Short mmCIF file of C-alpha atoms and ligand atoms in Angstrom, two decimals:
data_model
loop_
_atom_site.label_atom_id
_atom_site.label_comp_id
_atom_site.label_asym_id
_atom_site.label_seq_id
_atom_site.Cartn_x
_atom_site.Cartn_y
_atom_site.Cartn_z
CA UNK A 1129 35.36 36.25 -40.59
CA UNK A 1130 34.00 39.30 -42.38
CA UNK A 1131 36.36 42.03 -43.65
CA UNK A 1132 34.53 44.74 -41.68
CA UNK A 1133 35.56 43.14 -38.38
CA UNK A 1134 39.22 43.71 -39.28
CA UNK A 1135 38.79 46.97 -41.18
CA UNK A 1136 37.09 48.82 -38.33
CA UNK A 1137 40.11 48.26 -36.06
CA UNK A 1138 42.73 49.48 -38.56
CA UNK A 1139 43.40 52.85 -36.84
CA UNK A 1140 43.93 51.15 -33.48
CA UNK A 1141 45.85 48.13 -34.75
CA UNK A 1142 48.07 49.95 -37.29
CA UNK A 1143 48.65 53.28 -35.58
CA UNK A 1144 47.83 52.70 -31.90
CA UNK A 1145 44.97 55.18 -31.91
CA UNK A 1146 43.18 54.87 -28.58
CA UNK A 1147 41.09 57.29 -26.59
CA UNK A 1148 41.38 59.86 -23.83
CA UNK A 1149 38.72 61.14 -21.42
CA UNK A 1150 38.83 64.92 -21.28
CA UNK A 1151 37.09 64.97 -17.91
CA UNK A 1152 39.33 62.69 -15.81
CA UNK A 1153 42.35 62.48 -18.12
CA UNK A 1154 42.08 58.69 -18.31
CA UNK A 1155 43.93 57.13 -21.27
CA UNK A 1156 42.58 54.03 -22.96
CA UNK A 1157 43.96 51.56 -25.44
CA UNK A 1158 42.16 49.96 -27.24
CA UNK A 1159 39.66 52.79 -27.77
CA UNK A 1160 36.54 52.92 -25.61
CA UNK A 1161 33.35 54.83 -26.28
CA UNK A 1162 32.61 55.23 -22.54
CA UNK A 1163 35.08 56.28 -19.85
CA UNK A 1164 35.07 53.50 -17.19
CA UNK A 1165 35.78 56.10 -14.48
CA UNK A 1166 33.35 58.88 -15.42
CA UNK A 1167 30.84 56.73 -17.34
CA UNK A 1168 28.02 59.06 -18.53
CA UNK A 1169 29.88 62.18 -17.38
CA UNK A 1170 33.01 61.43 -19.42
CA UNK A 1171 34.05 63.05 -22.70
CA UNK A 1172 35.99 60.76 -25.02
CA UNK A 1173 38.38 61.96 -27.75
CA UNK A 1174 40.91 60.15 -29.93
CA UNK A 1175 44.45 59.81 -28.66
CA UNK A 1176 47.51 58.41 -30.45
CA UNK A 1177 50.04 56.43 -28.42
CA UNK A 1178 53.77 56.39 -29.24
CA UNK A 1179 54.02 52.64 -28.82
CA UNK A 1180 57.18 52.64 -26.72
CA UNK A 1181 56.89 50.96 -23.40
CA UNK A 1182 58.10 48.24 -21.08
CA UNK A 1183 57.40 44.54 -20.58
CA UNK A 1184 55.24 43.90 -17.47
CA UNK A 1185 55.22 40.12 -17.95
CA UNK A 1186 55.63 37.69 -20.85
CA UNK A 1187 55.36 34.10 -21.98
CA UNK A 1188 56.76 32.04 -24.82
CA UNK A 1189 53.93 30.33 -26.67
CA UNK A 1190 54.71 26.77 -27.80
CA UNK A 1191 51.17 25.52 -28.36
CA UNK A 1192 48.91 27.79 -30.41
CA UNK A 1193 45.66 27.70 -32.33
CA UNK A 1194 45.85 26.97 -36.07
CA UNK A 1195 46.09 30.71 -36.88
CA UNK A 1196 49.39 31.09 -35.02
CA UNK A 1197 50.77 27.54 -35.07
CA UNK A 1198 53.36 28.24 -37.77
CA UNK A 1199 54.82 31.12 -35.73
CA UNK A 1200 55.61 29.08 -32.59
CA UNK A 1201 57.58 29.53 -30.44
CA UNK A 1202 56.84 33.25 -30.12
CA UNK A 1203 57.04 35.78 -27.31
CA UNK A 1204 53.76 37.26 -26.08
CA UNK A 1205 53.82 40.04 -23.51
CA UNK A 1206 51.79 42.52 -21.54
CA UNK A 1207 53.36 45.90 -22.29
CA UNK A 1208 52.89 49.08 -20.30
CA UNK A 1209 52.97 51.96 -22.78
CA UNK A 1210 54.98 55.01 -21.70
CA UNK A 1211 51.71 56.95 -21.48
CA UNK A 1212 50.26 54.38 -19.00
CA UNK A 1213 47.78 51.99 -20.62
CA UNK A 1214 48.71 48.30 -20.90
CA UNK A 1215 48.16 46.02 -23.86
CA UNK A 1216 48.89 42.49 -25.02
CA UNK A 1217 51.21 42.02 -28.01
CA UNK A 1218 53.95 39.93 -29.52
CA UNK A 1219 57.61 40.81 -29.15
CA UNK A 1220 59.74 40.02 -32.18
CA UNK A 1221 62.95 38.82 -30.55
CA UNK A 1222 64.88 35.72 -29.60
CA UNK A 1223 62.81 34.07 -26.82
CA UNK A 1224 65.95 34.02 -24.62
CA UNK A 1225 66.18 37.80 -24.83
CA UNK A 1226 62.73 38.46 -23.32
CA UNK A 1227 62.68 39.76 -19.76
CA UNK A 1228 60.44 41.67 -17.39
CA UNK A 1229 61.24 45.38 -17.53
CA UNK A 1230 62.63 45.21 -21.08
CA UNK A 1231 62.00 48.40 -23.10
CA UNK A 1232 60.24 47.92 -26.43
CA UNK A 1233 59.20 49.89 -29.50
CA UNK A 1234 56.41 49.21 -32.03
CA UNK A 1235 56.83 47.63 -35.47
CA UNK A 1236 54.20 47.03 -38.17
CA UNK A 1237 53.77 43.34 -38.97
CA UNK A 1238 51.43 40.67 -40.23
CA UNK A 1239 49.54 39.42 -37.16
CA UNK A 1240 47.80 36.38 -38.58
CA UNK A 1241 45.49 35.01 -41.19
CA UNK A 1242 42.01 33.62 -41.06
CA UNK A 1243 42.22 30.10 -42.45
CA UNK A 1244 38.65 29.89 -43.72
CA UNK A 1245 38.44 33.29 -45.46
CA UNK A 1246 42.14 33.62 -46.31
CA UNK A 1247 42.16 37.19 -45.03
CA UNK A 1248 45.57 38.32 -43.79
CA UNK A 1249 45.49 40.89 -41.04
CA UNK A 1250 48.14 43.28 -39.88
CA UNK A 1251 48.89 45.30 -36.81
CA UNK A 1252 51.45 46.32 -34.25
CA UNK A 1253 54.04 44.03 -32.75
CA UNK A 1254 56.96 45.11 -30.60
CA UNK A 1255 60.73 44.71 -30.67
CA UNK A 1256 63.43 45.40 -28.08
CA UNK A 1257 64.40 49.07 -27.97
CA UNK A 1258 68.15 49.20 -28.27
CA UNK A 1259 70.31 52.26 -27.58
CA UNK A 1260 71.49 52.61 -31.18
CA UNK A 1261 68.10 52.12 -32.78
CA UNK A 1262 68.17 50.83 -36.32
CA UNK B 21 14.53 35.96 0.48
CA UNK B 22 14.34 32.28 1.41
CA UNK B 23 17.26 30.05 2.32
CA UNK B 24 18.02 27.37 -0.26
CA UNK B 25 19.28 23.79 0.02
CA UNK B 26 20.85 21.23 -2.31
CA UNK B 27 18.73 18.08 -1.97
CA UNK B 28 20.24 15.91 -4.69
CA UNK B 29 23.43 15.59 -6.74
CA UNK B 30 24.39 13.70 -9.89
CA UNK B 31 27.57 13.61 -11.94
CA UNK B 32 28.86 11.60 -14.89
CA UNK B 33 32.36 10.20 -15.02
CA UNK B 34 34.75 12.86 -16.36
CA UNK B 35 37.04 12.05 -19.28
CA UNK B 36 37.30 11.62 -23.03
CA UNK B 37 34.11 9.74 -23.75
CA UNK B 38 34.04 9.03 -27.46
CA UNK B 39 30.93 6.85 -27.19
CA UNK B 40 28.78 9.37 -25.29
CA UNK B 41 27.02 12.38 -26.80
CA UNK B 42 26.30 15.79 -25.27
CA UNK B 43 22.71 14.79 -24.57
CA UNK B 44 23.65 11.36 -23.14
CA UNK B 45 25.93 13.04 -20.64
CA UNK B 46 23.41 15.60 -19.55
CA UNK B 47 20.57 13.11 -19.13
CA UNK B 48 22.71 10.79 -17.00
CA UNK B 49 23.72 13.58 -14.61
CA UNK B 50 20.16 14.93 -14.38
CA UNK B 51 18.54 11.56 -13.70
CA UNK B 52 21.15 10.72 -11.06
CA UNK B 53 20.48 14.02 -9.31
CA UNK B 54 16.70 13.43 -9.31
CA UNK B 55 17.17 9.92 -7.97
CA UNK B 56 19.53 11.16 -5.26
CA UNK B 57 17.00 13.85 -4.29
CA UNK B 58 14.12 11.41 -4.29
CA UNK B 59 12.16 13.71 -6.61
CA UNK B 60 10.53 13.16 -9.99
CA UNK B 61 10.53 15.12 -13.22
CA UNK B 62 6.98 16.31 -12.48
CA UNK B 63 8.29 18.11 -9.38
CA UNK B 64 10.79 20.23 -11.34
CA UNK B 65 9.71 23.81 -11.97
CA UNK B 66 12.75 25.17 -13.83
CA UNK B 67 16.11 24.18 -15.25
CA UNK B 68 19.34 26.21 -15.49
CA UNK B 69 22.22 24.76 -17.45
CA UNK B 70 25.76 26.09 -17.63
CA UNK B 71 27.43 25.55 -20.99
CA UNK B 72 30.29 27.53 -22.45
CA UNK B 73 30.60 26.67 -26.07
CA UNK B 74 28.30 24.03 -27.54
CA UNK B 75 28.17 26.27 -30.62
CA UNK B 76 31.86 25.63 -31.25
CA UNK B 77 32.23 22.16 -29.73
CA UNK B 78 29.18 20.44 -31.24
CA UNK B 79 27.73 23.08 -33.59
CA UNK B 80 24.62 23.34 -31.46
CA UNK B 81 22.99 26.32 -29.76
CA UNK B 82 19.57 26.48 -28.06
CA UNK B 83 20.91 24.17 -25.37
CA UNK B 84 18.15 24.96 -22.88
CA UNK B 85 15.42 23.46 -25.04
CA UNK B 86 17.56 20.53 -26.22
CA UNK B 87 18.32 19.49 -22.68
CA UNK B 88 14.77 19.94 -21.40
CA UNK B 89 13.61 17.83 -24.35
CA UNK B 90 15.99 14.92 -23.78
CA UNK B 91 15.49 15.04 -20.01
CA UNK B 92 11.76 14.54 -20.64
CA UNK B 93 10.85 17.95 -19.22
CA UNK B 94 9.79 19.69 -22.45
CA UNK B 95 7.39 17.62 -24.55
CA UNK B 96 4.67 17.19 -21.92
CA UNK B 97 5.75 19.27 -18.90
CA UNK B 98 7.03 22.33 -20.83
CA UNK B 99 9.18 23.56 -17.93
CA UNK B 100 11.29 26.68 -18.54
CA UNK B 101 14.92 25.82 -19.34
CA UNK B 102 17.68 28.41 -19.59
CA UNK B 103 21.27 28.10 -20.77
CA UNK B 104 23.74 30.24 -18.81
CA UNK B 105 27.17 31.24 -20.14
CA UNK B 106 30.17 32.83 -18.43
CA UNK B 107 32.98 30.81 -20.07
CA UNK B 108 34.52 28.44 -17.51
CA UNK B 109 32.25 29.90 -14.78
CA UNK B 110 29.06 28.88 -16.63
CA UNK B 111 28.31 26.07 -14.15
CA UNK B 112 28.81 28.24 -11.07
CA UNK B 113 26.57 30.83 -12.62
CA UNK B 114 23.85 28.27 -13.40
CA UNK B 115 23.95 27.26 -9.73
CA UNK B 116 23.67 30.88 -8.70
CA UNK B 117 20.69 31.42 -11.02
CA UNK B 118 18.98 28.35 -9.57
CA UNK B 119 19.65 29.52 -6.03
CA UNK B 120 18.31 32.99 -6.78
CA UNK B 121 15.09 31.76 -8.35
CA UNK B 122 14.36 29.46 -5.38
CA UNK B 123 15.39 32.15 -2.86
CA UNK B 124 13.05 34.62 -4.53
CA UNK B 125 10.07 32.31 -4.03
CA UNK B 126 9.27 32.12 -7.74
CA UNK B 127 10.00 28.37 -7.91
CA UNK B 128 10.41 25.60 -5.32
CA UNK B 129 12.22 22.68 -6.95
CA UNK B 130 14.81 23.59 -9.56
CA UNK B 131 17.68 21.82 -11.33
CA UNK B 132 21.01 23.60 -11.78
CA UNK B 133 23.31 21.76 -14.12
CA UNK B 134 26.33 22.06 -16.37
CA UNK B 135 27.54 20.15 -19.39
CA UNK B 136 30.35 20.29 -21.94
CA UNK B 137 31.24 17.90 -24.73
CA UNK B 138 34.75 18.94 -25.79
CA UNK B 139 36.19 15.97 -27.66
CA UNK B 140 34.05 16.04 -30.82
CA UNK B 141 36.42 18.59 -32.42
CA UNK B 142 40.18 18.51 -33.04
CA UNK B 143 42.47 20.04 -30.42
CA UNK B 144 43.20 23.22 -32.41
CA UNK B 145 39.49 24.05 -32.44
CA UNK B 146 39.28 23.41 -28.70
CA UNK B 147 42.25 25.72 -28.02
CA UNK B 148 40.61 28.41 -30.13
CA UNK B 149 37.20 27.98 -28.46
CA UNK B 150 38.79 28.29 -25.01
CA UNK B 151 40.62 31.44 -26.15
CA UNK B 152 37.20 33.02 -26.70
CA UNK B 153 36.93 33.24 -22.88
CA UNK B 154 39.49 36.04 -23.19
CA UNK B 155 39.19 39.18 -25.36
CA UNK B 156 39.24 37.96 -28.98
CA UNK B 157 39.99 41.38 -30.50
CA UNK B 158 42.78 42.52 -28.16
CA UNK B 159 44.24 39.31 -26.77
CA UNK B 160 43.34 36.47 -29.14
CA UNK B 161 44.09 38.38 -32.37
CA UNK B 162 47.52 39.25 -30.93
CA UNK B 163 48.36 35.57 -30.54
CA UNK B 164 47.30 35.05 -26.92
CA UNK B 165 46.24 31.55 -25.97
CA UNK B 166 44.40 30.78 -22.77
CA UNK B 167 47.41 28.99 -21.20
CA UNK B 168 49.55 31.91 -22.43
CA UNK B 169 47.56 34.41 -20.38
CA UNK B 170 47.85 32.31 -17.21
CA UNK B 171 51.55 31.81 -17.99
CA UNK B 172 51.99 35.61 -17.88
CA UNK B 173 50.32 35.63 -14.44
CA UNK B 174 52.64 32.83 -13.34
CA UNK B 175 55.78 34.61 -14.57
CA UNK B 176 54.88 37.83 -12.74
CA UNK B 177 53.88 35.93 -9.57
CA UNK B 178 57.30 34.23 -9.60
CA UNK B 179 59.02 37.57 -10.22
CA UNK B 180 57.14 39.47 -7.48
CA UNK B 181 56.82 36.85 -4.75
CA UNK B 182 59.56 34.35 -5.48
CA UNK B 183 57.07 31.58 -6.25
CA UNK B 184 59.06 28.65 -7.62
CA UNK B 185 58.53 26.24 -10.50
CA UNK B 186 58.50 23.40 -7.94
CA UNK B 187 55.71 25.09 -5.95
CA UNK B 188 53.57 25.27 -9.10
CA UNK B 189 54.27 21.59 -9.75
CA UNK B 190 53.21 20.74 -6.18
CA UNK B 191 49.66 21.86 -7.02
CA UNK B 192 49.48 19.34 -9.87
CA UNK B 193 51.01 16.54 -7.79
CA UNK B 194 48.56 17.15 -4.92
CA UNK B 195 45.50 17.30 -7.16
CA UNK B 196 46.50 14.18 -9.09
CA UNK B 197 46.91 12.40 -5.76
CA UNK B 198 43.44 13.47 -4.63
CA UNK B 199 41.99 12.24 -7.93
CA UNK B 200 43.37 8.75 -7.32
CA UNK B 201 40.65 8.53 -4.65
CA UNK B 202 37.86 9.85 -6.90
CA UNK B 203 36.24 7.15 -9.08
CA UNK B 204 34.75 9.79 -11.41
CA UNK B 205 38.05 11.58 -12.09
CA UNK B 206 39.67 11.74 -15.53
CA UNK B 207 43.24 11.05 -14.30
CA UNK B 208 43.46 8.57 -11.46
CA UNK B 209 47.21 8.22 -11.21
CA UNK B 210 49.88 9.85 -9.11
CA UNK B 211 52.46 12.02 -10.81
CA UNK B 212 55.80 13.35 -9.55
CA UNK B 213 57.30 16.85 -9.40
CA UNK B 214 59.89 15.68 -11.97
CA UNK B 215 57.19 14.52 -14.39
CA UNK B 216 55.53 17.95 -14.20
CA UNK B 217 58.85 19.79 -14.62
CA UNK B 218 59.86 17.63 -17.59
CA UNK B 219 56.52 17.68 -19.42
CA UNK B 220 56.46 19.65 -22.71
CA UNK B 221 56.21 23.44 -22.57
CA UNK B 222 52.79 24.86 -23.52
CA UNK B 223 53.37 28.51 -22.66
CA UNK B 224 56.56 29.10 -20.71
CA UNK B 225 56.72 28.73 -17.68
CA UNK B 226 53.60 26.51 -17.85
CA UNK B 227 53.93 22.92 -19.06
CA UNK B 228 51.44 20.24 -20.06
CA UNK B 229 51.06 19.01 -16.47
CA UNK B 230 50.30 22.56 -15.27
CA UNK B 231 47.15 22.64 -17.43
CA UNK B 232 43.71 21.16 -16.86
CA UNK B 233 42.73 18.68 -19.57
CA UNK B 234 40.07 18.63 -22.29
CA UNK B 235 37.12 16.75 -20.80
CA UNK B 236 33.59 15.55 -21.49
CA UNK B 237 31.19 15.55 -18.59
CA UNK B 238 27.99 16.75 -16.98
CA UNK B 239 26.82 17.48 -13.45
CA UNK B 240 23.49 18.44 -11.89
CA UNK B 241 22.08 19.41 -8.51
CA UNK B 242 18.47 19.66 -7.32
CA UNK B 243 17.63 22.78 -5.30
CA UNK B 244 14.72 23.35 -2.91
CA UNK B 245 13.70 25.92 -0.28
CA UNK B 246 15.52 25.17 3.01
CA UNK B 247 12.24 24.89 4.90
CA UNK B 248 11.09 22.05 2.62
CA UNK B 249 14.47 20.35 2.30
CA UNK B 250 14.21 17.98 5.26
CA UNK B 251 10.80 16.73 4.11
CA UNK B 252 12.20 15.90 0.67
CA UNK B 253 15.59 14.47 1.57
CA UNK B 254 17.30 13.36 4.76
CA UNK B 255 20.70 14.90 4.00
CA UNK B 256 20.20 18.39 2.59
CA UNK B 257 23.16 20.74 2.29
CA UNK B 258 22.39 24.41 2.84
CA UNK B 259 23.54 27.27 0.61
CA UNK B 260 24.73 30.01 2.97
CA UNK B 261 26.07 32.30 0.26
CA UNK B 262 25.99 32.75 -3.50
CA UNK B 263 28.10 35.63 -4.78
CA UNK B 264 29.46 36.80 -8.10
CA UNK B 265 31.77 39.56 -9.33
CA UNK B 266 33.08 40.88 -12.65
CA UNK B 267 36.38 42.39 -13.74
CA UNK B 268 37.93 43.59 -17.00
CA UNK B 269 37.85 40.90 -19.66
CA UNK B 270 41.48 41.51 -20.61
CA UNK B 271 44.24 40.47 -18.24
CA UNK B 272 46.33 43.53 -19.19
CA UNK B 273 43.72 45.98 -17.87
CA UNK B 274 43.66 44.55 -14.33
CA UNK B 275 44.67 46.53 -11.26
CA UNK B 276 47.21 43.77 -10.56
CA UNK B 277 48.04 40.98 -13.03
CA UNK B 278 48.63 38.47 -10.20
CA UNK B 279 45.33 39.13 -8.35
CA UNK B 280 41.88 38.13 -9.56
CA UNK B 281 39.85 41.01 -8.15
CA UNK B 282 36.66 39.24 -9.28
CA UNK B 283 37.59 36.45 -6.85
CA UNK B 284 38.44 38.94 -4.10
CA UNK B 285 35.07 40.70 -4.44
CA UNK B 286 32.94 37.57 -4.92
CA UNK B 287 34.60 36.04 -1.84
CA UNK B 288 34.15 39.18 0.25
CA UNK B 289 30.46 39.27 -0.64
CA UNK B 290 30.06 35.55 0.07
CA UNK B 291 31.78 35.71 3.48
CA UNK B 292 29.55 38.64 4.45
CA UNK B 293 26.42 36.82 3.27
CA UNK B 294 27.37 33.68 5.22
CA UNK B 295 28.61 35.66 8.24
CA UNK B 296 31.94 33.82 8.28
CA UNK B 297 35.61 34.52 7.58
CA UNK B 298 38.07 32.47 5.48
CA UNK B 299 39.40 30.65 8.57
CA UNK B 300 35.94 29.12 9.15
CA UNK B 301 36.06 27.21 5.84
CA UNK B 302 36.87 23.50 6.32
CA UNK B 303 37.27 22.47 2.67
CA UNK B 304 37.22 24.21 -0.73
CA UNK B 305 37.02 23.39 -4.41
CA UNK B 306 38.81 26.19 -6.28
CA UNK B 307 39.28 26.95 -9.96
CA UNK B 308 42.67 25.37 -10.76
CA UNK B 309 42.46 25.54 -14.56
CA UNK B 310 46.26 25.95 -14.32
CA UNK B 311 48.54 25.33 -11.33
CA UNK B 312 49.15 29.08 -10.94
CA UNK B 313 45.37 29.60 -10.76
CA UNK B 314 45.15 27.55 -7.55
CA UNK B 315 48.02 29.54 -6.00
CA UNK B 316 46.24 32.82 -6.84
CA UNK B 317 42.87 31.42 -5.70
CA UNK B 318 43.97 30.47 -2.18
CA UNK B 319 45.47 33.96 -1.83
CA UNK B 320 42.52 35.84 -3.29
CA UNK B 321 39.99 33.81 -1.24
CA UNK B 322 41.89 34.87 1.90
CA UNK B 323 43.18 31.44 2.99
CA UNK B 324 46.76 32.81 2.87
CA UNK B 325 48.36 36.25 2.44
CA UNK B 326 49.05 37.50 -1.09
CA UNK B 327 52.29 35.96 -2.28
CA UNK B 328 52.23 33.08 0.23
CA UNK B 329 50.31 30.63 -1.97
CA UNK B 330 53.43 28.87 -3.27
CA UNK B 331 55.10 28.18 0.12
CA UNK B 332 51.73 27.25 1.71
CA UNK B 333 51.16 24.64 -1.00
CA UNK B 334 54.70 23.31 -0.69
CA UNK B 335 54.27 22.94 3.11
CA UNK B 336 51.13 20.81 2.63
CA UNK B 337 48.61 23.31 4.00
CA UNK B 338 46.22 22.58 1.11
CA UNK B 339 46.66 18.79 0.98
CA UNK B 340 44.13 16.38 2.47
CA UNK B 341 44.87 16.47 6.19
CA UNK B 342 46.30 20.01 5.89
CA UNK B 343 44.85 23.15 7.49
CA UNK B 344 42.56 23.88 4.52
CA UNK B 345 42.26 20.99 2.05
CA UNK B 346 41.86 22.36 -1.48
CA UNK B 347 40.39 20.41 -4.38
CA UNK B 348 39.83 17.02 -2.73
CA UNK B 349 38.06 15.91 -5.96
CA UNK B 350 41.31 16.33 -7.87
CA UNK B 351 40.24 19.77 -9.08
CA UNK B 352 39.98 20.84 -12.68
CA UNK B 353 43.56 19.62 -13.06
CA UNK B 354 43.01 15.91 -12.42
CA UNK B 355 39.28 15.32 -12.01
CA UNK B 356 38.92 17.08 -15.37
CA UNK B 357 37.43 20.32 -16.70
CA UNK B 358 34.33 19.92 -18.87
CA UNK B 359 34.08 23.70 -18.84
CA UNK B 360 30.36 24.30 -18.30
CA UNK B 361 30.01 21.40 -15.84
CA UNK B 362 32.90 22.37 -13.57
CA UNK B 363 31.08 24.84 -11.31
CA UNK B 364 28.34 22.28 -10.60
CA UNK B 365 30.84 19.47 -10.03
CA UNK B 366 32.59 21.65 -7.45
CA UNK B 367 29.30 22.08 -5.55
CA UNK B 368 28.68 18.32 -5.72
CA UNK B 369 32.13 17.54 -4.30
CA UNK B 370 31.56 19.96 -1.41
CA UNK B 371 28.01 18.67 -0.78
CA UNK B 372 29.33 15.10 -0.65
CA UNK B 373 32.21 16.15 1.60
CA UNK B 374 29.76 17.78 4.01
CA UNK B 375 27.50 14.73 3.95
CA UNK B 376 30.56 12.57 4.72
CA UNK B 377 30.07 10.52 1.57
CA UNK B 378 33.50 10.47 -0.08
CA UNK B 379 35.45 7.72 1.72
CA UNK B 380 39.25 7.96 1.41
CA UNK B 381 39.27 11.59 0.33
CA UNK B 382 36.92 12.68 3.14
CA UNK B 383 37.89 15.84 5.05
CA UNK B 384 36.96 14.71 8.55
CA UNK B 385 34.34 16.74 10.34
CA UNK B 386 33.87 19.24 7.49
CA UNK B 387 30.84 21.47 8.18
CA UNK B 388 31.47 24.50 5.97
CA UNK B 389 32.73 24.28 2.39
CA UNK B 390 33.41 26.78 -0.39
CA UNK B 391 33.35 26.60 -4.18
CA UNK B 392 35.18 29.05 -6.44
CA UNK B 393 34.54 29.09 -10.19
CA UNK B 394 36.29 31.50 -12.58
CA UNK B 395 35.40 32.59 -16.11
CA UNK B 396 38.27 33.41 -18.48
CA UNK B 397 41.31 34.89 -16.76
CA UNK B 398 39.06 36.38 -14.07
CA UNK B 399 36.43 38.42 -15.92
CA UNK B 400 33.87 36.52 -13.83
CA UNK B 401 34.15 34.78 -10.47
CA UNK B 402 31.42 32.93 -8.60
CA UNK B 403 31.74 31.83 -4.97
CA UNK B 404 29.31 29.62 -3.04
CA UNK B 405 29.44 28.73 0.63
CA UNK B 406 27.70 25.50 1.66
CA UNK B 407 27.00 24.16 5.13
CA UNK B 408 25.59 21.08 6.83
CA UNK B 409 23.72 23.37 9.21
CA UNK B 410 20.42 25.09 8.54
CA UNK B 411 20.47 28.77 9.46
ZN1 ZN C 2670 36.80 59.94 -17.43
#
């Protein structure tokens, strides 16, 4: 895997920078260059997302590819961000804690490493949002 | 546009076939289909082959030419050969391409085929190759596996509709039972609900027995214009609809995580094309890559209301002898899932059902059958409707 493939996604993966269409108000994460609603009539600008949201559904991965095998079991979820868009990400928590509707917040973590090139890549994971946040 | 018929079918055994190569598998299926059709290589005008990932599984691209070469259709006949890819829907799409090119009048006799050789790499590589059917950048890089994505559908389906773990297991038990009657199937043994529920977790709530296996295999059909079909073969099966639809590649961007809108739209288009409704379908082969996928499929194809797939399966509606038998071949789950070949194998099972050729697993009196082939978690869906009757 070439470094550029990882580097070009740093704003989105590290800081949850997505896009917004100024015509229809549609919000998109990850970023898109074309609004799927307005298509050629859309006007896309950058938009940062807070990263807080709620678990729509989740799984606990026991069998993973070589990149993630050492992390198993881990919780993977579809998260609806407070602003609306949904994304797929890991939740750093005890697998027994995970539940649909759970509120989460973002944390910066190592995501994985490419075995052949040895490149380590980072990005956003999530953790349960507790009342007295640490 | 002309109507199109299937005039010959050929399929290898499905399974882990250490002694057989990619090209061996393809050639066997192709020759069997030509023999069944009563046609010769010289009659073939074009070849479409569904293949998901030969690049990753056997380090080989340019599959169209390779296959034409080893089938004896390249060196002297030079027929056009095209590889078609839509992940697990590659076979269904190859069939659709074959149907379209015959319907258009460009070619008369065409082969639509599918092949996958999955056991030449270690399991980790296979898992990773299958994950490329989903969005690598925004699902795979986050740690999503292919079973993991379907597991998230399953969890939400259980949460929204009360679908139970036992109902999911019933899909596997039924399909394994059907496969006991299919000599080409990978797993020809009955399993119990308890065996499914106690098998190791892959991606909670899905377990090993909820997942389709890693399989080698190939399948091919010969297509011809409907008006010529009877002259070429005495048991043609007619293609009444060939429809396809797309959806977002990521599961998280769907309108509803528990509905495959690509299936809904492909089915709607197919029913309109065939002039039928779901209740007219006598038998169907659906894309049960995981047990939850069959539950969603029977809902999204309109055989039951959304949310009723679990109870309907538990009550035996989809078993042989039920109101709408689903996956009499054993499905992807037990017949096996050589990814690119699956969509063609589904059409072969339905064609043989409609011809009345499948002995113990025969759905009596079946006249209209449906095939449903999905790519990824539903980024692509292909639906075909086949009939014994010429329009
Ligand atoms: Zn817009």
